[in-house]
Amino acid sequence: MPLLRIEPDNDTKHLLDKRVNDSVEGELDETDETLSRSGCITLLSAIVTYSDGVLDSEYTDRPSAKAFIAKHPELMDMLTTAWQSKSYSDIRNLVILQARNTSDDGERLTGKMKAELGLSLTKPYHGAAVDAFYEYLEQNQKDFSGGIKYYARYCSIVQSSGIGKTRLMLELAKKGVLVLYINLRPKDDRTGFPLRDSIPADMLTGDLNKISANHYKARCSAFFTSVFKTILEVLSAYVQQGCLDPIKQWNDRMCDLSSPYRTQFFERLLDIYNEVYKSIPKSDKTAEIKKGGGDEVTASMAQLSLQESSSVHLTTAAYAAMLSSLPWLFTEDSTPKLAIALDEAHPLHEKTTFHPATILCRTISMYSGQESDQSGVWVVFASTTSKVAHFAPPRDMSNSARVTEGGELVFAPFSQLGWDQHAEPLNAIPATDVAKLGHIIGYGRSLWTSLKAVFDTHAEFFNVARDKLCGVKAYNPTIQSQALAFLDQRFGLDICFGHRHAVEHVESSVASHLCVCITTTEDRAWSYTTYPSEPFLSVIAANLLHRTDTSLQQILAVLKAKVDDGMIDIGQSGELASRLLWLLAKDLFVRIGQPKSSRELFLMVEDSKAKDWDSELIDCKMVSVTEFFEFLFGEDFWSRAPTGAKTAFQDAYINFSHWVSMDVDIRGNDEDQLE
């Protein structure tokens, strides 16, 4: 493809140029008349990084930038000219570098969406979730050293999409913890954010179906060995340079996901990783797995549990060297010092002849198994799937091979991420403004507010939310998981714990349908989940329930089948029927007078073309009590009511969009009522 040009964006040119120049200051020689190939790679990577998402993020990685320059060598002269003038619009506006828009099949995020989502990670942080997470890690450290036998220093965050797992881990840096954030997103996931960290992700998740368990064990050892060596190398350099606060300098650079320093760190990590991996004896990587008497996973883990190879000693030595060489960081107390955050960790459960997560966690156990170790080094796995909490220690086989002894405990996942981070104070919102879209999206997961500036139309915004609730783009009300997601969000379904499909349903709800994980039992056998009060998501669910002439009927048929099967509890007195009656009646009432085509809309017809955020949502708009009761109970309802009742309620309005189950009476005592 030729290096075609488009017109430069003059409005942002100077700002973007300054960001690029600041980022490469000290890395490129001001006096160089011609940039070296390495300098061109550095400069190109910086230009792409600081393009506000306009350029293809693939070229933020130096290997990709290097390959691009090798394919287009004429670019080196252009980069040199741009460096001399300190102006990069000619490079920034090459068509070949432009980020592709998201197609219908979700191939890629748009540049605008990446920029807005990236900005959401730098806005002021709301809520106290990071304080709770810090205390959670601190308590884990105390428990690990307190005599109870835990398997290793790793823990997990289990929560559905858009609630702030990534931001939580990055925000831990504000608590003085050294954070190494790594995203393990699958290669084919081009729509997720943050983007995949390709170098470490390939080390831990690449080509798992082509290697043996022992190959992967060597990989894991080489990975952690190189992580400890590279961290020691970087922090030692900061100290030698006279940096007064090495932890802050690290976090300022490494927790900025668009920073070129992250790219440089991972490139150095790769160099050390390759050296370490080559030094591991071939026998450690190619030892055959004895088959027979159990599946391959059990067989491989039985062998690995007996084999302490030289790769393990490399890791423990690198870990010990890091701790002893940085005593100012790894002090002897229970506070967390270093968090290796592995985000989007579900690829570690990829189906193969071995279980990657189990081997990875065994490596962590090997270097962190000393109860007396107060270093505070933690690995944190984060994912929407509850499988991330199932990194169970291997069970030791007895001589008879018929009895197993349970392994040590692992830490229960952290799930207290808070809610309503962007909500305005209730007393600041007039009752007549409650239904406005800009207000409603603040009461729920932070994703909705983060996406507010991304889309040009409301329809695009609603479609993203709908796809996330459905779990797929192809909406089908007859699919059990989708139908139950819509119903559960709006009607607060009670799942019978003992039902054979209950666990599968709960896990699917969190992983694919935006249900929220509240907590997990210590043995990880059951997760307690719910759909908290989130009116915007209720609007999405209501739209899906009534989207076609038959969708409600089809969805209720799925519910009936699950009630008959014993999976859904209808309540002691049939409370589920009451919920359905009241909410469905409101759904139908607010749609009176709306044209049939409005089933595809979420806003009142008069606001459907509005582009501002003051448009009213159909399912959040307050309704007249007198008119609603007549619709629900019949036109003669008020004639059967006590005299004066209709007059008393003529100025009364009611507003509700979903049902939330509560375990506590919030009315207070009689004295509170009198006051």
XYZ file of C-alpha atoms in Angstrom:
675
model
C 0.000 0.000 0.000
C 1.426 3.434 -0.893
C 2.105 5.968 1.813
C -0.955 8.097 1.008
C -1.696 11.279 2.939
C -4.805 12.933 4.308
C -5.197 16.507 5.510
C -3.587 17.215 8.899
C -5.698 18.029 11.942
C -4.523 21.548 12.707
C -6.622 21.859 15.876
C -4.600 19.283 17.762
C -1.302 19.410 15.873
C 0.786 21.441 18.334
C -0.476 19.617 21.416
C 0.232 16.193 19.955
C 3.674 17.288 18.714
C 4.569 18.475 22.202
C 3.495 15.177 23.762
C 5.665 13.241 21.313
C 8.698 15.482 21.885
C 8.332 15.262 25.660
C 8.095 11.472 25.534
C 11.303 10.962 23.519
C 13.309 13.636 25.321
C 16.602 12.120 26.414
C 16.152 9.082 24.163
C 16.958 10.718 20.841
C 20.037 12.901 20.306
C 19.074 16.473 19.419
C 22.244 16.844 17.360
C 21.654 13.825 15.119
C 21.127 14.864 11.511
C 19.895 11.404 10.597
C 17.979 9.113 12.909
C 19.211 5.564 13.285
C 16.801 2.709 12.600
C 16.375 2.273 16.347
C 15.653 5.991 16.710
C 13.078 5.823 13.929
C 11.368 2.925 15.678
C 11.294 4.855 18.964
C 9.907 7.966 17.275
C 7.253 6.109 15.278
C 6.087 4.270 18.388
C 5.786 7.585 20.260
C 3.863 9.260 17.409
C 1.351 6.408 17.345
C 1.104 6.334 21.141
C 0.300 10.038 21.356
C -2.131 10.206 18.445
C -5.266 10.187 20.652
C -6.284 6.857 19.166
C -6.250 8.086 15.562
C -3.387 5.772 14.536
C -3.309 2.004 14.664
C -2.252 1.011 18.178
C -0.430 -2.024 16.782
C 2.545 0.227 16.087
C 2.962 1.281 19.702
C 4.780 -2.045 20.034
C 8.369 -1.686 18.899
C 8.448 -5.075 17.108
C 5.435 -3.998 15.005
C 6.943 -0.550 14.390
C 10.221 -2.194 13.378
C 8.440 -4.495 10.919
C 6.482 -1.557 9.506
C 9.642 0.463 8.872
C 11.346 -2.562 7.325
C 8.397 -2.862 4.931
C 8.443 0.865 4.160
C 12.124 1.977 4.405
C 11.280 5.337 2.824
C 9.604 6.180 6.118
C 13.030 6.615 7.780
C 13.723 9.793 5.794
C 10.265 11.110 6.632
C 10.794 10.404 10.329
C 14.205 12.113 10.282
C 12.695 15.209 8.644
C 9.860 15.228 11.150
C 12.325 14.899 14.043
C 14.397 17.806 12.792
C 11.325 20.055 12.524
C 9.714 18.640 15.702
C 6.466 18.447 13.727
C 4.826 15.073 13.066
C 1.623 15.825 11.168
C 3.054 14.337 7.955
C 3.600 11.037 9.754
C 0.391 11.228 11.749
C -1.684 11.662 8.615
C -0.398 8.720 6.611
C -3.466 6.733 5.639
C -1.616 3.474 6.086
C -1.169 4.231 9.803
C -4.781 5.136 10.500
C -6.764 3.011 12.953
C -9.588 1.112 11.313
C -13.120 1.709 12.523
C -15.116 -0.973 14.270
C -16.992 -2.976 11.691
C -20.244 -4.849 12.267
C -18.305 -7.934 13.273
C -16.494 -5.986 15.996
C -13.086 -6.196 14.349
C -11.531 -3.221 16.110
C -12.190 -0.319 18.439
C -12.469 3.063 16.788
C -9.700 5.531 17.509
C -12.225 7.808 19.219
C -13.424 5.036 21.503
C -9.872 4.090 22.498
C -9.103 7.713 23.264
C -12.215 8.167 25.412
C -11.765 4.882 27.260
C -8.119 5.747 27.829
C -9.184 9.096 29.245
C -11.539 7.307 31.631
C -8.489 5.728 33.289
C -7.035 9.138 34.123
C -10.108 11.022 35.341
C -10.496 11.613 39.110
C -11.252 8.341 40.872
C -14.586 8.071 42.672
C -15.346 5.853 45.628
C -13.336 4.003 48.252
C -12.925 0.685 46.438
C -9.141 1.095 46.179
C -8.921 1.559 49.972
C -10.892 -1.649 50.431
C -8.670 -3.456 47.938
C -5.505 -2.296 49.705
C -6.901 -3.522 53.034
C -7.880 -6.795 51.348
C -4.276 -7.364 50.201
C -2.965 -6.340 53.601
C -5.270 -8.821 55.344
C -4.278 -11.525 52.870
C -0.632 -10.933 53.781
C -1.423 -11.266 57.492
C -3.448 -14.421 56.895
C -0.705 -15.940 54.750
C 1.819 -15.502 57.554
C -0.602 -16.241 60.362
C -0.394 -19.992 60.585
C -3.272 -20.880 58.232
C -1.906 -22.843 55.311
C -2.470 -20.856 52.126
C -1.152 -22.082 48.818
C 0.553 -18.979 47.427
C 0.489 -15.198 47.310
C -2.046 -14.720 44.569
C -5.630 -13.556 44.647
C -8.328 -12.573 42.192
C -10.882 -9.952 41.267
C -14.118 -11.342 39.851
C -16.602 -8.862 38.456
C -18.676 -8.230 35.366
C -17.740 -5.853 32.582
C -17.557 -2.111 33.041
C -17.408 -1.876 36.841
C -13.772 -0.816 37.113
C -11.471 -3.812 37.613
C -8.684 -2.322 35.492
C -8.907 1.121 37.061
C -8.914 -0.446 40.539
C -5.624 -2.238 39.923
C -4.006 0.848 38.399
C -5.317 3.048 41.197
C -3.496 0.843 43.708
C -0.402 2.811 42.676
C -1.848 5.822 44.543
C -1.510 3.772 47.747
C 2.263 3.489 47.316
C 2.190 -0.029 45.842
C 4.440 -0.782 42.870
C 2.035 -1.917 40.114
C 3.007 -3.952 37.066
C -0.147 -4.068 34.945
C -0.333 -6.701 32.180
C -3.332 -7.316 29.932
C -3.698 -10.912 28.721
C -6.616 -10.279 26.362
C -6.808 -12.883 23.547
C -5.208 -11.918 20.243
C -8.503 -12.047 18.379
C -10.221 -9.643 20.776
C -9.975 -6.334 18.908
C -12.926 -4.620 20.610
C -11.843 -4.779 24.242
C -10.006 -2.144 26.224
C -7.303 -1.786 27.502
C -5.384 -3.319 24.658
C -3.415 -6.523 24.929
C 0.195 -6.377 26.150
C 1.456 -8.645 23.417
C 4.936 -9.499 24.749
C 4.000 -10.821 28.225
C 0.659 -12.137 26.942
C 2.450 -14.295 24.365
C 4.739 -15.635 27.102
C 1.796 -16.785 29.227
C -0.943 -17.574 26.701
C 0.626 -17.978 23.258
C 0.292 -21.267 21.325
C -0.778 -23.276 24.369
C -2.148 -26.050 22.166
C 1.296 -26.605 20.636
C 3.374 -27.198 23.759
C 3.558 -29.678 26.623
C 2.954 -29.057 30.315
C 6.688 -29.029 30.979
C 7.282 -26.520 28.204
C 4.705 -24.291 29.821
C 6.223 -24.755 33.255
C 9.544 -23.533 31.838
C 7.751 -20.580 30.304
C 6.165 -19.614 33.620
C 9.494 -19.868 35.420
C 11.211 -17.784 32.742
C 8.387 -15.230 32.891
C 8.568 -14.587 36.637
C 12.368 -14.768 36.615
C 12.532 -12.088 33.921
C 9.886 -9.972 35.711
C 11.916 -9.936 38.943
C 15.189 -9.271 37.111
C 13.737 -6.444 35.015
C 12.035 -4.774 37.977
C 15.311 -4.900 39.913
C 17.201 -3.490 36.935
C 14.790 -0.573 36.406
C 14.430 0.391 40.081
C 18.176 0.166 40.629
C 18.679 2.521 37.687
C 16.224 4.992 39.214
C 18.154 4.955 42.484
C 21.493 5.404 40.718
C 20.053 8.389 38.836
C 19.215 10.033 42.158
C 15.452 9.619 41.913
C 13.907 10.664 45.231
C 10.795 8.515 44.852
C 11.473 5.481 42.628
C 8.040 3.963 43.347
C 6.207 7.065 42.136
C 8.416 7.362 39.074
C 7.728 3.722 38.225
C 3.972 4.083 38.684
C 3.787 7.364 36.775
C 5.373 5.640 33.806
C 4.076 2.076 34.025
C 0.476 2.854 35.033
C 0.024 5.205 32.088
C -1.117 2.626 29.547
C -0.125 4.850 26.621
C 3.379 5.486 27.922
C 6.331 4.411 25.737
C 8.095 3.361 28.939
C 5.760 0.362 29.142
C 6.863 -0.653 25.660
C 10.517 -0.292 26.618
C 10.016 -2.288 29.810
C 8.371 -5.184 27.996
C 11.053 -5.179 25.306
C 13.711 -5.471 28.001
C 11.602 -8.138 29.683
C 11.590 -10.093 26.423
C 15.388 -9.904 26.107
C 15.869 -11.251 29.629
C 13.116 -13.840 29.161
C 14.823 -15.229 26.048
C 18.126 -15.496 27.912
C 16.504 -17.245 30.868
C 14.474 -19.622 28.734
C 17.561 -20.641 26.759
C 19.419 -21.366 30.000
C 16.770 -23.861 31.161
C 17.969 -27.395 30.374
C 16.180 -29.050 27.494
C 15.354 -32.000 29.725
C 13.174 -29.738 31.895
C 11.112 -28.732 28.879
C 10.732 -32.040 27.101
C 10.255 -34.582 29.885
C 7.513 -36.934 28.795
C 4.254 -37.116 30.695
C 3.309 -40.578 31.872
C -0.176 -41.399 30.660
C -2.673 -43.904 31.912
C -4.681 -43.956 35.106
C -6.432 -40.596 34.899
C -6.593 -37.726 32.455
C -3.589 -35.919 31.034
C -4.087 -32.869 33.235
C -3.915 -34.936 36.417
C -0.960 -36.908 35.105
C 0.997 -33.823 34.115
C 0.382 -32.096 37.439
C 1.332 -35.213 39.382
C 4.664 -35.220 37.589
C 5.198 -31.482 37.934
C 4.493 -31.619 41.672
C 7.384 -34.061 42.091
C 9.821 -32.295 39.814
C 11.697 -29.270 41.126
C 13.644 -28.376 38.012
C 16.445 -25.894 37.602
C 13.918 -23.408 36.180
C 12.263 -23.214 39.614
C 15.609 -22.448 41.251
C 16.193 -19.665 38.698
C 12.894 -18.080 39.716
C 13.419 -18.357 43.465
C 16.959 -16.957 43.074
C 15.723 -13.984 41.028
C 12.956 -13.375 43.575
C 15.404 -13.467 46.493
C 17.822 -11.155 44.663
C 15.080 -8.610 44.022
C 14.005 -8.610 47.691
C 17.524 -8.369 49.108
C 18.677 -5.698 46.647
C 15.717 -3.383 47.272
C 15.371 -3.328 51.090
C 13.884 0.181 50.974
C 10.892 -1.261 49.090
C 10.458 -4.744 50.515
C 10.277 -3.899 54.210
C 9.310 -6.413 56.876
C 5.661 -5.579 57.482
C 2.269 -6.712 56.225
C 1.667 -3.935 53.701
C 1.482 -4.854 49.993
C 4.592 -3.674 48.127
C 4.347 -5.072 44.592
C 1.239 -6.104 42.658
C 1.691 -8.009 39.399
C -1.761 -7.410 37.928
C -2.812 -9.906 35.242
C -5.965 -8.465 33.682
C -8.318 -10.411 31.371
C -6.905 -13.626 32.828
C -9.459 -16.007 31.299
C -7.108 -17.199 28.485
C -5.206 -19.026 31.227
C -8.134 -21.461 31.257
C -7.817 -22.326 27.586
C -8.621 -25.959 26.947
C -5.503 -27.969 26.195
C -3.774 -31.112 27.443
C -2.825 -29.242 30.627
C -4.322 -26.468 32.724
C -2.172 -23.324 32.253
C -3.559 -21.543 35.325
C -2.658 -24.420 37.621
C 0.946 -24.528 36.397
C 1.272 -20.747 36.572
C -0.019 -20.699 40.138
C 2.270 -23.543 41.126
C 5.192 -21.404 39.966
C 3.932 -18.583 42.185
C 3.675 -21.024 45.072
C 7.255 -22.195 44.573
C 8.791 -18.740 44.959
C 6.304 -17.313 47.486
C 5.691 -20.303 49.708
C 7.631 -19.185 52.793
C 5.227 -18.049 55.535
C 7.987 -15.926 57.064
C 8.294 -13.915 53.848
C 6.843 -10.452 54.552
C 7.802 -8.981 51.188
C 4.237 -8.185 50.154
C 4.612 -9.373 46.561
C 1.214 -10.338 45.118
C -0.087 -11.603 41.808
C -3.638 -10.406 41.129
C -5.775 -12.113 38.497
C -8.773 -10.167 37.173
C -11.544 -11.337 34.899
C -15.273 -11.296 34.288
C -15.400 -15.070 34.535
C -15.538 -16.722 37.940
C -13.082 -19.322 36.675
C -10.389 -16.819 37.563
C -11.152 -17.699 41.206
C -10.745 -21.413 40.535
C -6.952 -21.479 40.427
C -6.935 -24.358 42.856
C -3.774 -25.916 44.261
C -3.064 -29.449 43.025
C -4.121 -32.345 45.163
C -1.446 -34.778 46.333
C -2.096 -38.330 45.258
C -1.720 -41.107 47.818
C 0.156 -44.309 47.032
C -3.108 -46.095 46.330
C -3.984 -43.462 43.713
C -7.559 -43.677 44.977
C -7.566 -41.095 47.753
C -6.703 -37.428 47.430
C -5.725 -35.004 50.126
C -6.959 -31.437 49.794
C -4.438 -28.769 48.950
C -3.972 -25.549 50.879
C -6.453 -22.692 50.893
C -6.557 -19.940 48.303
C -7.873 -16.446 48.937
C -11.486 -15.583 48.210
C -11.875 -13.126 45.312
C -12.237 -9.401 45.875
C -15.553 -8.138 44.545
C -16.356 -4.921 46.461
C -15.911 -2.440 43.655
C -18.653 -0.045 44.690
C -21.426 1.504 42.619
C -22.776 4.832 41.346
C -19.304 6.351 41.026
C -20.564 9.136 38.743
C -23.981 9.687 40.331
C -25.089 13.173 41.198
C -26.516 13.840 44.691
C -30.180 12.915 44.768
C -31.206 16.197 46.346
C -29.761 18.045 43.341
C -32.082 16.355 40.815
C -35.670 17.654 40.409
C -38.241 14.863 40.127
C -39.108 16.062 36.635
C -35.511 15.497 35.484
C -35.052 11.993 36.857
C -35.701 10.288 33.529
C -33.061 12.231 31.590
C -30.472 9.989 29.979
C -27.489 12.028 31.174
C -28.680 11.598 34.764
C -29.678 7.944 34.610
C -26.388 6.611 33.238
C -24.579 7.909 36.327
C -26.438 5.423 38.511
C -24.646 2.240 37.617
C -21.322 0.909 36.374
C -18.712 3.461 35.380
C -18.603 2.152 31.796
C -21.734 4.065 30.765
C -20.355 7.471 31.728
C -16.983 6.598 30.159
C -18.698 5.882 26.835
C -20.818 9.026 26.921
C -18.553 11.024 24.593
C -17.699 8.157 22.256
C -20.793 7.849 20.075
C -22.401 10.349 17.715
C -25.926 8.993 18.205
C -27.872 7.602 21.122
C -28.669 4.476 19.094
C -24.981 3.469 18.986
C -24.719 3.977 22.742
C -27.780 1.827 23.427
C -26.599 -0.907 21.051
C -23.314 -1.334 22.931
C -25.193 -1.720 26.225
C -27.636 -4.163 24.624
C -24.809 -6.281 23.192
C -23.139 -6.426 26.599
C -26.325 -7.516 28.364
C -27.064 -10.127 25.680
C -23.466 -11.317 25.696
C -23.550 -11.458 21.884
C -24.601 -9.219 19.011
C -27.248 -11.642 17.736
C -30.249 -11.083 20.030
C -32.427 -14.180 20.496
C -35.154 -14.206 23.188
C -35.441 -17.993 23.062
C -31.858 -18.530 24.226
C -32.042 -19.388 27.915
C -29.028 -17.367 29.105
C -30.216 -14.217 27.336
C -33.848 -14.505 28.418
C -32.902 -15.085 32.056
C -30.479 -12.141 31.950
C -33.227 -9.732 30.863
C -35.664 -11.128 33.433
C -33.137 -11.291 36.266
C -32.045 -7.694 35.734
C -35.599 -6.366 35.941
C -37.404 -8.794 38.245
C -34.715 -9.980 40.664
C -34.971 -13.728 40.062
C -34.115 -15.983 42.993
C -31.971 -18.942 41.903
C -32.358 -22.192 43.835
C -28.833 -23.058 45.002
C -29.232 -26.805 44.796
C -30.402 -26.944 41.214
C -28.092 -28.790 38.836
C -27.831 -25.806 36.470
C -27.561 -23.102 39.144
C -23.757 -22.796 39.233
C -23.499 -22.702 35.447
C -26.164 -19.990 35.303
C -24.490 -17.848 37.966
C -21.091 -18.051 36.278
C -22.553 -17.215 32.871
C -24.488 -14.255 34.299
C -21.336 -12.576 35.602
C -19.093 -13.470 32.676
C -21.467 -12.649 29.831
C -24.551 -10.777 31.055
C -23.343 -7.985 33.375
C -24.525 -9.587 36.610
C -22.444 -8.457 39.599
C -20.496 -10.835 41.855
C -21.053 -9.918 45.514
C -18.861 -12.523 47.155
C -17.597 -16.089 46.763
C -17.574 -18.872 49.318
C -14.165 -19.767 50.713
C -14.105 -23.075 48.839
C -15.131 -21.214 45.629
C -18.028 -23.629 45.181
C -20.617 -20.852 44.960
C -20.695 -17.175 44.031
C -23.364 -14.853 45.352
C -24.486 -12.577 42.545
C -27.115 -9.962 41.847
C -28.200 -7.203 39.529
C -28.002 -4.107 41.742
C -30.166 -1.064 41.102
C -29.005 0.111 37.676
C -31.876 1.908 35.915
C -30.053 2.377 32.607
C -29.511 -1.370 32.279
C -33.186 -1.871 33.199
C -34.102 0.315 30.233
C -32.026 -1.933 27.987
C -33.674 -5.066 29.427
C -37.173 -3.594 29.010
C -36.459 -2.774 25.377
C -35.360 -6.343 24.745
C -38.456 -7.745 26.461
C -40.770 -5.770 24.177
C -38.670 -5.479 21.061
C -40.921 -7.613 18.857
C -44.527 -8.808 18.938
C -43.432 -12.211 20.214
C -40.292 -11.556 22.281
C -42.096 -11.153 25.624
C -44.073 -14.332 25.052
C -40.902 -16.242 24.139
C -38.971 -14.925 27.139
C -41.777 -15.747 29.583
C -41.908 -19.259 28.113
C -38.244 -19.696 29.088
C -39.044 -18.432 32.595
C -41.985 -20.814 32.956
C -39.821 -23.758 31.936
C -37.191 -22.826 34.549
C -39.835 -22.357 37.247
C -41.352 -25.752 36.400
C -37.857 -27.263 36.472
C -37.219 -25.906 39.973
C -34.341 -23.563 39.119
C -36.270 -20.306 39.759
C -37.958 -19.725 43.130
C -41.371 -18.003 42.859
C -41.364 -16.981 46.551
C -43.324 -18.168 49.553
C -46.521 -16.470 48.363
C -45.861 -16.184 44.650
C -44.013 -12.868 44.929
C -42.454 -13.368 41.497
C -45.907 -13.109 39.896
C -46.462 -9.737 41.613
C -43.168 -8.412 40.301
C -44.051 -9.489 36.780
C -47.518 -7.942 37.005
C -46.440 -4.509 38.239
C -43.399 -4.073 36.010
C -44.907 -5.456 32.817
C -47.978 -3.315 33.361
C -45.764 -0.232 33.588
C -43.868 -1.333 30.461
C -47.098 -1.546 28.482
C -48.539 1.648 29.973
C -45.589 3.877 29.020
C -45.701 2.484 25.487
C -49.301 3.560 24.920
C -49.344 5.979 22.020
C -45.822 5.125 20.967
C -45.685 3.988 17.312
C -44.737 0.392 16.659
C -41.388 1.509 15.294
C -40.515 2.930 18.703
C -39.757 -0.584 19.900
C -36.292 0.072 18.489
C -36.063 3.312 20.474
C -35.335 3.932 24.125
C -36.351 7.596 24.237
C -39.711 9.337 24.140
C -40.758 9.841 20.522
C -40.505 13.627 20.747
C -36.894 13.243 21.987
C -35.805 10.396 19.717
C -33.851 12.675 17.391
C -32.263 14.735 20.121
C -28.487 14.589 20.384
C -28.210 15.978 23.881
C -28.302 14.045 27.133
C -31.503 15.703 28.375
C -33.647 13.276 26.364
C -36.044 11.279 28.543
C -35.928 7.496 28.724
C -39.306 5.857 28.163
C -38.920 3.342 30.982
C -37.726 5.877 33.565
C -40.362 8.543 32.973
C -42.736 9.080 35.905
C -46.402 8.244 35.312
C -49.670 9.463 36.748
C -50.927 7.278 39.601
C -54.576 7.735 38.645
C -54.037 6.848 35.000
C -51.745 3.916 35.781
C -54.203 2.363 38.263
C -57.006 2.694 35.716
C -54.827 0.918 33.149
C -53.875 -1.826 35.610
C -57.198 -2.452 37.374
C -59.765 -1.151 34.871
C -61.457 2.150 34.124
C -63.982 1.681 36.938
C -61.220 1.298 39.552
C -61.709 4.729 41.113
C -65.486 4.309 41.231
C -64.890 1.362 43.540
C -62.333 3.238 45.648
C -63.209 5.293 48.747
C -64.785 8.695 48.094
C -62.206 11.334 47.294
C -59.389 8.859 46.600
C -58.972 9.864 42.954
C -58.925 13.542 43.891
C -56.300 12.871 46.547
C -54.033 11.195 43.971
C -54.720 13.457 40.993
C -51.322 15.194 41.306
C -49.412 12.069 42.348
C -46.836 10.383 40.140
C -44.925 7.155 40.463
C -41.678 6.013 38.900
C -40.075 2.564 38.932
C -38.105 0.592 36.353
C -36.940 -2.628 38.036
C -37.143 -4.777 41.148
C -34.337 -5.089 43.693
C -34.574 -7.715 46.422
C -33.691 -6.501 49.914
C -32.860 -8.443 53.058
C -33.198 -5.504 55.467
C -36.229 -3.367 56.302
C -35.127 0.187 55.448
C -38.203 1.895 56.904
C -36.596 2.250 60.327
C -38.384 1.970 63.675
C -41.628 3.602 64.724
C -39.838 6.571 66.278
C -38.087 7.246 62.987
C -41.446 7.148 61.217
C -42.929 9.660 63.665
C -40.030 12.032 63.150
